[in-house]
Short mmCIF file of C-alpha atoms in Angstrom, two decimals:
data_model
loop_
_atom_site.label_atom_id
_atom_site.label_comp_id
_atom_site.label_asym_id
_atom_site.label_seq_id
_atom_site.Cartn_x
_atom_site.Cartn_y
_atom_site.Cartn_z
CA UNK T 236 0.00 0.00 0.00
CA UNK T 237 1.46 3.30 -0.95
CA UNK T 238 1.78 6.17 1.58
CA UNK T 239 -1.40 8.01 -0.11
CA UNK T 240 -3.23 5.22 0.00
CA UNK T 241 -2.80 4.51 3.46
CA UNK T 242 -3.18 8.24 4.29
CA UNK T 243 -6.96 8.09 2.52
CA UNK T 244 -7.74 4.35 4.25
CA UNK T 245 -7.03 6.20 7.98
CA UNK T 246 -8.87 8.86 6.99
CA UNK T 247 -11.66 6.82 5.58
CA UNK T 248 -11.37 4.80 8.94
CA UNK T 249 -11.50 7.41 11.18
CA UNK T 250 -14.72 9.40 9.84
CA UNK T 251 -16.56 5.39 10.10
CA UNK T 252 -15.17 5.27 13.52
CA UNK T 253 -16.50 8.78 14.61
CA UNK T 254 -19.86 8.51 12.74
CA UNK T 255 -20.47 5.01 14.83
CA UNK T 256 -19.56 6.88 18.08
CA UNK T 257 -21.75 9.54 17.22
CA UNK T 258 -24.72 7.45 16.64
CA UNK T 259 -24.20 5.41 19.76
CA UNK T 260 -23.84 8.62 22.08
CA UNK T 261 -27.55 9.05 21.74
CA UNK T 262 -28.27 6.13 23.99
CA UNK T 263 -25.76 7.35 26.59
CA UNK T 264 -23.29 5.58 28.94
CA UNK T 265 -24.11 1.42 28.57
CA UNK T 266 -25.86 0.86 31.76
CA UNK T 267 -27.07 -2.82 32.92
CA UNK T 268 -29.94 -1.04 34.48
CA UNK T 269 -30.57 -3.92 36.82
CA UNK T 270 -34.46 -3.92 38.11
CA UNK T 271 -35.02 -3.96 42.02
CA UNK T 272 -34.75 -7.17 43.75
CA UNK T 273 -37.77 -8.37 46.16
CA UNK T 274 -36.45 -10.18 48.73
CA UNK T 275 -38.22 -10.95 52.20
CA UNK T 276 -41.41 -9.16 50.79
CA UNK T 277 -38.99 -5.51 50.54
CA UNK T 278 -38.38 -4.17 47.22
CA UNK T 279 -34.34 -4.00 47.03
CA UNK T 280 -31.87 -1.77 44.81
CA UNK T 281 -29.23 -3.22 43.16
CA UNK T 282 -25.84 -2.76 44.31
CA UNK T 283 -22.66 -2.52 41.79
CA UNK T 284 -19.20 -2.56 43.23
CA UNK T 285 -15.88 -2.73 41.70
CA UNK T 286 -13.97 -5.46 43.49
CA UNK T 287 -10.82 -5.67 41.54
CA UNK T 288 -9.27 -3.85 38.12
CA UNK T 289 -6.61 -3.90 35.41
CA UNK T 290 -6.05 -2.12 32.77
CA UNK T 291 -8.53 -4.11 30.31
CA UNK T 292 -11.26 -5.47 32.65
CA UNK T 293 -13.12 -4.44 36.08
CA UNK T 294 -14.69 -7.28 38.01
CA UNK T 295 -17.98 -5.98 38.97
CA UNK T 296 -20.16 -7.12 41.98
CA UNK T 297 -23.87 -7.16 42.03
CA UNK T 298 -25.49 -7.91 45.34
CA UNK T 299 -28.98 -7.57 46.90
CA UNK T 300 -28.94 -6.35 50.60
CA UNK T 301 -26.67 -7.79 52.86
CA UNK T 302 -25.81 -10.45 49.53
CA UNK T 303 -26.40 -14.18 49.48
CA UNK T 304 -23.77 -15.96 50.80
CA UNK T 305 -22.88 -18.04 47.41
CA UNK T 306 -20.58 -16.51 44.85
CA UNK T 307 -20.87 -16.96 41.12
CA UNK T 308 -18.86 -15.47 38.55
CA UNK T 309 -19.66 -14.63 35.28
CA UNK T 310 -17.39 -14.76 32.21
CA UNK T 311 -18.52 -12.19 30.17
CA UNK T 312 -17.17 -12.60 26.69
CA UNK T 313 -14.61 -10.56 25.25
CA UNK T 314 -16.68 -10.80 21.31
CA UNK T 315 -17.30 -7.05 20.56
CA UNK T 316 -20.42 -6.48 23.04
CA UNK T 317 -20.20 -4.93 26.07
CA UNK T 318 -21.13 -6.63 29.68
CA UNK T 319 -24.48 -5.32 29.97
CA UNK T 320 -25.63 -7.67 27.10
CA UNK T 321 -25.53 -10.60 29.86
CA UNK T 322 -27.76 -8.24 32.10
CA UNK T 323 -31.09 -10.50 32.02
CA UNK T 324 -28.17 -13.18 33.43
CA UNK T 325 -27.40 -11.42 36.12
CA UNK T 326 -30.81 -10.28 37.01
CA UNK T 327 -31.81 -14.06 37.30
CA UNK T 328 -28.88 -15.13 39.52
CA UNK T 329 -29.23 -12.61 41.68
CA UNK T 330 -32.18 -14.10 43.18
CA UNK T 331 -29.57 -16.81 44.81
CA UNK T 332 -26.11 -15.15 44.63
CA UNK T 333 -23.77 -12.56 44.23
CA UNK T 334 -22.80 -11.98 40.86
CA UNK T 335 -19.11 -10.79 39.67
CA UNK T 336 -19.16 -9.73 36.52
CA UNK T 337 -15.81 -9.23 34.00
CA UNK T 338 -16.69 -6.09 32.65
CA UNK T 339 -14.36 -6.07 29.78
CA UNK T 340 -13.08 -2.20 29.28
CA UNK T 341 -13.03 -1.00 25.87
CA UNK T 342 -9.92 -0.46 24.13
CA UNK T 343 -10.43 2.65 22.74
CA UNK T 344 -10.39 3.85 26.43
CA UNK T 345 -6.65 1.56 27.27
CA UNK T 346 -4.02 3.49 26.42
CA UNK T 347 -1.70 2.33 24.42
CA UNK T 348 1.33 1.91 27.09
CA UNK T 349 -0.98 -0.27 29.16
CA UNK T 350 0.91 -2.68 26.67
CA UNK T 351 -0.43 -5.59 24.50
CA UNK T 352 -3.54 -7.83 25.63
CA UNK T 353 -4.04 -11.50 23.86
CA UNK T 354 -5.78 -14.22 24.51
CA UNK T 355 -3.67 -15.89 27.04
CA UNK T 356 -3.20 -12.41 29.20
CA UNK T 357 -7.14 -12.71 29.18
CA UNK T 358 -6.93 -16.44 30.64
CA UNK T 359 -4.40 -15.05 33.58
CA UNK T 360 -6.57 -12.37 33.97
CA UNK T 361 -9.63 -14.44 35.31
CA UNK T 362 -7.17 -16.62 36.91
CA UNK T 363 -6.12 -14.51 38.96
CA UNK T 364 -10.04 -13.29 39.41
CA UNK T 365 -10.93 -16.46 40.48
CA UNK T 366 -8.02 -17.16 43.39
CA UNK T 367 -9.02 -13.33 44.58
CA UNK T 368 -12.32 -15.05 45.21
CA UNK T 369 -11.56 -18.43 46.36
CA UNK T 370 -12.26 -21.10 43.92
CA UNK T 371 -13.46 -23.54 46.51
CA UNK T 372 -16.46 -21.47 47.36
CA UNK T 373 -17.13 -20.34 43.71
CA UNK T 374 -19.34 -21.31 40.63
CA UNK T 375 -18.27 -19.71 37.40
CA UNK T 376 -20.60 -19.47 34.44
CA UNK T 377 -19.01 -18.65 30.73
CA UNK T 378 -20.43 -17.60 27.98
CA UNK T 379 -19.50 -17.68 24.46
CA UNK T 380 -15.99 -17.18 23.41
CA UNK T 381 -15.60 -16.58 26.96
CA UNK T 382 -15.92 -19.99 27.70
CA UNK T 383 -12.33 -20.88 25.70
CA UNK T 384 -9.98 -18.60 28.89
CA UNK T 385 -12.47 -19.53 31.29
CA UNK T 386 -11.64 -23.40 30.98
CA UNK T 387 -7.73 -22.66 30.71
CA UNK T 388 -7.98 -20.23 33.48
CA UNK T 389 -9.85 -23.42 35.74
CA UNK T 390 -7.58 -26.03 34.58
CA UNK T 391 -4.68 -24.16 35.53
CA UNK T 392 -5.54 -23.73 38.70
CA UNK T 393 -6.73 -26.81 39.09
CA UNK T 394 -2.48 -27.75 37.77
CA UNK T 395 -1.11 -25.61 40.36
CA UNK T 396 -2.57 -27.61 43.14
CA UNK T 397 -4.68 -24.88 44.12
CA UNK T 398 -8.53 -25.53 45.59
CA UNK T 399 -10.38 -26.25 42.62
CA UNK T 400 -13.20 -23.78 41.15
CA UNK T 401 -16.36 -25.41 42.86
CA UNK T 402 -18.54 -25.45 39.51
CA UNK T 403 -17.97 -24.62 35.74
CA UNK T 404 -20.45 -24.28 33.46
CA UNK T 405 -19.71 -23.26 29.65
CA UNK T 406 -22.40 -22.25 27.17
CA UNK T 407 -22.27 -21.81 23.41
CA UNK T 408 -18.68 -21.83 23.82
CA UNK T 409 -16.31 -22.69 20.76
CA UNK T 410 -14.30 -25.11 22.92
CA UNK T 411 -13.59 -27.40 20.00
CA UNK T 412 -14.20 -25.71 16.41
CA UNK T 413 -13.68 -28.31 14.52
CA UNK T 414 -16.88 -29.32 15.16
CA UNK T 415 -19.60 -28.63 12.93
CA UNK T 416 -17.84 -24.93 12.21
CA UNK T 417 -20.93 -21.97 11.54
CA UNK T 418 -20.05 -19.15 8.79
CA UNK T 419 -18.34 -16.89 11.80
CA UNK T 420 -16.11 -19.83 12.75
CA UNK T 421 -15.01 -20.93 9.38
CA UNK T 422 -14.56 -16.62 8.29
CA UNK T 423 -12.23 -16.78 11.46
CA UNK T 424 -10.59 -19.63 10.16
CA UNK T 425 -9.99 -18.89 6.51
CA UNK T 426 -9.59 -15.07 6.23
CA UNK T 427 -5.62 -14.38 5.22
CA UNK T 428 -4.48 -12.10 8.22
CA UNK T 429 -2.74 -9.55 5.86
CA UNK T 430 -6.33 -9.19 4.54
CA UNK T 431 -7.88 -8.81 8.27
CA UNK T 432 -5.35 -6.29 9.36
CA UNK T 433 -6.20 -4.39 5.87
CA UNK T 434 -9.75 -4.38 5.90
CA UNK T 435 -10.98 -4.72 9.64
CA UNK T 436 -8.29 -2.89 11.61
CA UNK T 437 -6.94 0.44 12.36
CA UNK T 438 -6.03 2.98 14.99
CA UNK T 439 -7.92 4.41 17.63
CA UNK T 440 -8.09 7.93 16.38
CA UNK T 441 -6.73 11.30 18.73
CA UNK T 442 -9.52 12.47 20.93
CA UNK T 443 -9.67 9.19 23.08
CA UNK T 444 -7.27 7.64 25.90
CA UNK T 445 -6.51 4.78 23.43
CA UNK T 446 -5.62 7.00 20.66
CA UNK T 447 -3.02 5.01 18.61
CA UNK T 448 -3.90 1.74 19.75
CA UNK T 449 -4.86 -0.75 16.86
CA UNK T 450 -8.25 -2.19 17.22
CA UNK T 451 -10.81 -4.26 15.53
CA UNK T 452 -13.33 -1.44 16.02
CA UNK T 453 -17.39 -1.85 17.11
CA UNK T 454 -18.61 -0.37 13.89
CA UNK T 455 -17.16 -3.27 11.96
CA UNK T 456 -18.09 -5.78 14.63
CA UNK T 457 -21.84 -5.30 14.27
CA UNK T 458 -22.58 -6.33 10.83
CA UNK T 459 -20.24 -9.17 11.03
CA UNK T 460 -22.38 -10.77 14.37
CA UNK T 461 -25.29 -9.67 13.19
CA UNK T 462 -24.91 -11.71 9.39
CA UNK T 463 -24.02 -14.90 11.65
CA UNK T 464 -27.65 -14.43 13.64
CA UNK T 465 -29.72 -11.84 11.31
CA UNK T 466 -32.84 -11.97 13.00
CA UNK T 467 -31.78 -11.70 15.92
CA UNK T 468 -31.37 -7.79 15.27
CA UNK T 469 -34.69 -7.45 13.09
CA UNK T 470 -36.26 -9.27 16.02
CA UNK T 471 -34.99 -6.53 18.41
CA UNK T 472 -36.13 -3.55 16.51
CA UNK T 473 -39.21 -5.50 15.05
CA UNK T 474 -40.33 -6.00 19.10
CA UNK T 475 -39.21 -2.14 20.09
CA UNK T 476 -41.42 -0.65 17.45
CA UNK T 477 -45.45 -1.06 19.04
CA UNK T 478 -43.81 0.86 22.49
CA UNK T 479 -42.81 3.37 20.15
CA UNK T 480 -45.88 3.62 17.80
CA UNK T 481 -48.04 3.47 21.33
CA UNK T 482 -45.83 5.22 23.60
CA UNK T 483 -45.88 2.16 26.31
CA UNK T 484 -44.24 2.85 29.50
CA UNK T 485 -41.97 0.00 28.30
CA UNK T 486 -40.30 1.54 25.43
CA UNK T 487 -37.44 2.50 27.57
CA UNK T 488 -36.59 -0.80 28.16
CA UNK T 489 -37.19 -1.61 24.60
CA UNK T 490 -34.62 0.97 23.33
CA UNK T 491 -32.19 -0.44 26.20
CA UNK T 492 -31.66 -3.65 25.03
CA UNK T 493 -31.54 -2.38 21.52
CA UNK T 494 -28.85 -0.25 22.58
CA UNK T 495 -26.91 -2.73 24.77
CA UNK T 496 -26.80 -5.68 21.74
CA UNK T 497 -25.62 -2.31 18.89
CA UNK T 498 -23.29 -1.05 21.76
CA UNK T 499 -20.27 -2.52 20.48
CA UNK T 500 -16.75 -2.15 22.16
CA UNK T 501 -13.36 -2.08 20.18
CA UNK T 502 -11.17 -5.01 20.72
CA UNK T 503 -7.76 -5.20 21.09
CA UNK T 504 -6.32 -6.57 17.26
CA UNK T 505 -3.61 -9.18 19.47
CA UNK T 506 -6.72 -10.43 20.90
CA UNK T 507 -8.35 -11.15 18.05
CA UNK T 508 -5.32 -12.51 16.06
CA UNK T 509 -4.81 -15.12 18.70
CA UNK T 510 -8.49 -16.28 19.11
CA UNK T 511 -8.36 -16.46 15.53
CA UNK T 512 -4.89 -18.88 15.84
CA UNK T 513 -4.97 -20.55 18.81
CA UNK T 514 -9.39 -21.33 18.45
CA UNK T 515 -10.31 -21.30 14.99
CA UNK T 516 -7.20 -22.32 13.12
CA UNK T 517 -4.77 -24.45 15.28
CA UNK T 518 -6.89 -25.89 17.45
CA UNK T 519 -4.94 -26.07 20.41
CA UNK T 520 -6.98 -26.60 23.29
CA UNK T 521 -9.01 -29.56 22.06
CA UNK T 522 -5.77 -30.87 20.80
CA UNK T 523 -3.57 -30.39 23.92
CA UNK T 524 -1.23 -28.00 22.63
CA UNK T 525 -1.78 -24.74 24.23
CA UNK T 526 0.57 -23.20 26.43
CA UNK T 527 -0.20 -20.06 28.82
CA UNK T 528 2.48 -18.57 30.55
CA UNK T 529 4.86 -21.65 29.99
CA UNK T 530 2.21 -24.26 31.77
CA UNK T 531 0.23 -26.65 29.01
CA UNK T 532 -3.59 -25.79 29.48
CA UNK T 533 -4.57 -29.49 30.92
CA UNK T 534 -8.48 -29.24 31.44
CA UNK T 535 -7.52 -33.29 32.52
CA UNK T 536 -6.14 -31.90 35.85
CA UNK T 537 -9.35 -31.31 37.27
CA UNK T 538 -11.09 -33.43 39.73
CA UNK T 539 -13.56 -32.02 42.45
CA UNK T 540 -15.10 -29.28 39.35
CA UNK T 541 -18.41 -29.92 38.62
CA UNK T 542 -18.41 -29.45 35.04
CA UNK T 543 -21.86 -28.63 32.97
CA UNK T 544 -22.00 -27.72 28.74
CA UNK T 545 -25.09 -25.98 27.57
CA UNK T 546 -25.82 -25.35 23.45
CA UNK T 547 -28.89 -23.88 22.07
CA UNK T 548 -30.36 -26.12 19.20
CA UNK T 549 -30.06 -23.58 16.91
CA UNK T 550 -27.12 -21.27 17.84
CA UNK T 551 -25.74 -20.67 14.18
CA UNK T 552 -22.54 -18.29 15.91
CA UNK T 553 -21.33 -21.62 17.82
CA UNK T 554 -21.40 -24.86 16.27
CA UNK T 555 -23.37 -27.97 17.37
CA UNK T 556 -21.10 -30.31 19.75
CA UNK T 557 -18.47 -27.58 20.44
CA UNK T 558 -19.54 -26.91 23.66
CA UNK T 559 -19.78 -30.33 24.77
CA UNK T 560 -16.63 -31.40 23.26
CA UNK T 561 -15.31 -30.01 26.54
CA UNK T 562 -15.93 -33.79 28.29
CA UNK T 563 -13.54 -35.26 26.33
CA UNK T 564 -10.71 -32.92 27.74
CA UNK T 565 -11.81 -33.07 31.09
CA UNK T 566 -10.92 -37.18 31.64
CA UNK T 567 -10.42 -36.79 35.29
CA UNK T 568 -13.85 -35.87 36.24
CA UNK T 569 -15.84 -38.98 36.90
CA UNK T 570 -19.52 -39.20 35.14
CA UNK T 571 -20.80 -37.65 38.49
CA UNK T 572 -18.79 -34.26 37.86
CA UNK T 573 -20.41 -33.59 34.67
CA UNK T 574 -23.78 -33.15 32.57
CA UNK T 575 -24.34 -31.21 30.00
CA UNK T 576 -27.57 -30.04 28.26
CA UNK T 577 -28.85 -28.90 24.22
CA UNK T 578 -32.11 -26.65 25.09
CA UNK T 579 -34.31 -27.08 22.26
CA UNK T 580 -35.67 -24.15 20.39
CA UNK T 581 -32.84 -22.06 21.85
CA UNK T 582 -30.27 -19.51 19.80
CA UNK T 583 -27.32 -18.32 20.47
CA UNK T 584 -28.72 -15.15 22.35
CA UNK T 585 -31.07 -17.24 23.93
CA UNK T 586 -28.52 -18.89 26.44
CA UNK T 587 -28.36 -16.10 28.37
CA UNK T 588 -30.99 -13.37 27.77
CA UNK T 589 -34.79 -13.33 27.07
CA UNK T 590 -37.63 -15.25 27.88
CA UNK T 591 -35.81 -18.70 26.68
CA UNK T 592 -33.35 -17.76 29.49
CA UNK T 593 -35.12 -17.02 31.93
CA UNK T 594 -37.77 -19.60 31.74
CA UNK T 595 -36.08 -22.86 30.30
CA UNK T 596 -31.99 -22.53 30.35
CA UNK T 597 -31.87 -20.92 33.81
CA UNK T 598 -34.00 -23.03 35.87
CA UNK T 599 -32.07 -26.19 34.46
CA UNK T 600 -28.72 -24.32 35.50
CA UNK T 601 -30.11 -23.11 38.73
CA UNK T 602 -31.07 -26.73 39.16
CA UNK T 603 -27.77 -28.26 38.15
CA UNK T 604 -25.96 -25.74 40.97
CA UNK T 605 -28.06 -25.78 43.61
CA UNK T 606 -29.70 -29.47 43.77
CA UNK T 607 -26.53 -31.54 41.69
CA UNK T 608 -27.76 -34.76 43.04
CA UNK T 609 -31.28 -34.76 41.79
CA UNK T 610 -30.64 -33.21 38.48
CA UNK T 611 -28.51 -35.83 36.99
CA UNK T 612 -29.51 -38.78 35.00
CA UNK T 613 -27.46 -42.08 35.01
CA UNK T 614 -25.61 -40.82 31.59
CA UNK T 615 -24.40 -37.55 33.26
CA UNK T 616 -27.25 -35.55 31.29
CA UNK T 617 -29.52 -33.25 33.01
CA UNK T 618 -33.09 -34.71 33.19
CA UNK T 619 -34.97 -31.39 34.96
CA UNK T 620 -37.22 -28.74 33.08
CA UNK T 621 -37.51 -31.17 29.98
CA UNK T 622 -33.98 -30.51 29.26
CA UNK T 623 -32.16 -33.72 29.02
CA UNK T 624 -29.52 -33.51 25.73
#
């Protein structure tokens, strides 16, 4: 590329990046905008406390009152939304825990002598999120690609010798995508990197703390999730428009999630170059080749986690099986450790926001945490709320 022509593509860049900034601005700050909690017949606020930060990610805590007692953690993925798209998760599990949240910070906002963040600082990072908590008394709940450092992050604490994270449970996670790969996964997989750099890349522009730091920015991210799962984004704006035609007192909420799903966060381009390499093209968790900080990622050390994998029936951003290809990695659980669970009817979205959340997916994970003996079958499947894979 000549020096003119790279002048006019940062140019060109920078006027997208600003327009998208500009639009989103409207909504205002992304808020989760949890609902009050009732609890003991009182009508509770939520509380939202920052128990621990680096330079890419807070860990947020959401409690009710005096707070529960029982800790769960939830991996929020680092995929170009922002936390509050997992906000009808947290509202559900705060009815029987306190929730920590990562809130992954964008990287337009990081600047850029915070250094370089990949996919294996990411895996440290909740590693050392969990041991701040105490992975004996801790669930943890992943979600999407944030399933992939949430399992490495587990097993290497379960390596170290370390307590052992209590309960793990991955959902609609590309833990093996070799599997069955959707049109996301094999794009990730077959896209020359000279051409990603090129085309879906560039600098944070002046005017931000991240200025100069190269990014695979929000405005590009939307179109690309939203061709993997089209209607899930016509379904959003086709079920705002009646509170806007009528004026219902709902239409704030409406616009909210709306704004939380288009509210897209840049991404650091390391980050994406290894999920690209180390989950989409070399395969190297499911093939026992990944190293993180010079220890192998050995989801076999584990022994005491209770292990549960969750797919939607028709998730078309994670493909069938990938999820539950975790089992085969973990071969020192015994068949009592683990179940796993396809929810029928269920997208990708699905697993952890909505109605199919809340009233199907949930209850069968609120089961499998809270009652482990009753919910599994013989076969290690979960048999509650019609469920069973």
């Amino acid at each position: 590329m000549t020096a003119l022509a790279e002048i006019v593509r940062s140019a060109q860049f920078a006027y997208a990046y600003e327009l998208f900034q500009a639009s989103m601005r409207q909504f205002g700050p992304p808020s989760f905008h949890l609902a009050p909690i009732f609890q003991d017949g009182q009508r509770l606020p939520v509380r939202q406390t920052v128990v621990a930060e680096t330079p890419f990610c807070r860990l947020l805590r959401f409690s009710v009152g005096e707070g529960k007692g029982v800790q769960r953690m939830l991996c929020a993925p680092l995929a170009g939304h922002r936390a509050v798209v997992v906000g009808d998760a947290i509202e559900s599990m705060l009815a029987d825990a306190d929730v920590y949240v990562t809130d992954w910070i964008d990287a337009r906002d990081v600047p850029p002598e915070a250094g370089r963040f990949g996919l294996d600082d990411c895996v440290l990072v909740l590693e050392r999120f969990m041991a701040l908590l105490g992975p004996a008394n801790l669930d943890v709940v992943a979600i999407c690609q944030g399933t992939v450092p949430a399992l490495a992050a587990v097993a290497r604490l379960a390596a170290s010798g370390a307590r052992e994270i209590r309960a793990l449970a991955l959902m609609g996670g590309p833990l093996d995508a070799r599997l069955r790969p959707t049109r996301l996964g094999r794009i990730a997989a077959a896209m020359p990197v000279p051409v990603f750099l090129s085309n879906c890349t560039g600098a944070v522009p002046p005017g931000y703390p991240g200025a100069g730091r190269v990014v695979y920015p929000g405005f590009l991210q939307l179109p690309t999730l939203a061709s993997g799962q089209p209607e899930r984004l016509f379904s959003l704006m086709l079920d705002a428009l009646p509170y806007l035609w009528l004026g219902h007192r709902s239409v704030d909420q409406a616009l909210r999630t709306n704004a939380g799903y288009g509210a897209m966060m840049d991404m650091p381009v390391e980050f994406l170059l290894d999920t690209m390499r180390i989950v989409f093209r070399e395969y190297l968790l499911p093939r026992g080749l990944w190293w993180v900080d010079g220890v192998l990622v050995s989801p076999a050390s584990m022994r005491t986690t209770r292990l549960l994998t969750v797919e939607g029936k028709l998730d078309t951003i994670t493909g069938a099986g990938q999820t539950h290809a975790t089992h085969a990695l973990c071969t020192g659980l015994t068949d009592r450790h683990r179940a796993k669970v396809t929810v029928p009817g269920c997208d990708h979205y699905d697993l952890f926001c909505g109605d199919v959340w809340r009233n199907r997916v949930y209850p069968a994970l609120r089961a499998w945490l809270e009652e482990p003996a009753q919910c599994r079958r013989s076969d290690g499947s979960l048999s509650r709320a019609g469920l069973a894979s």
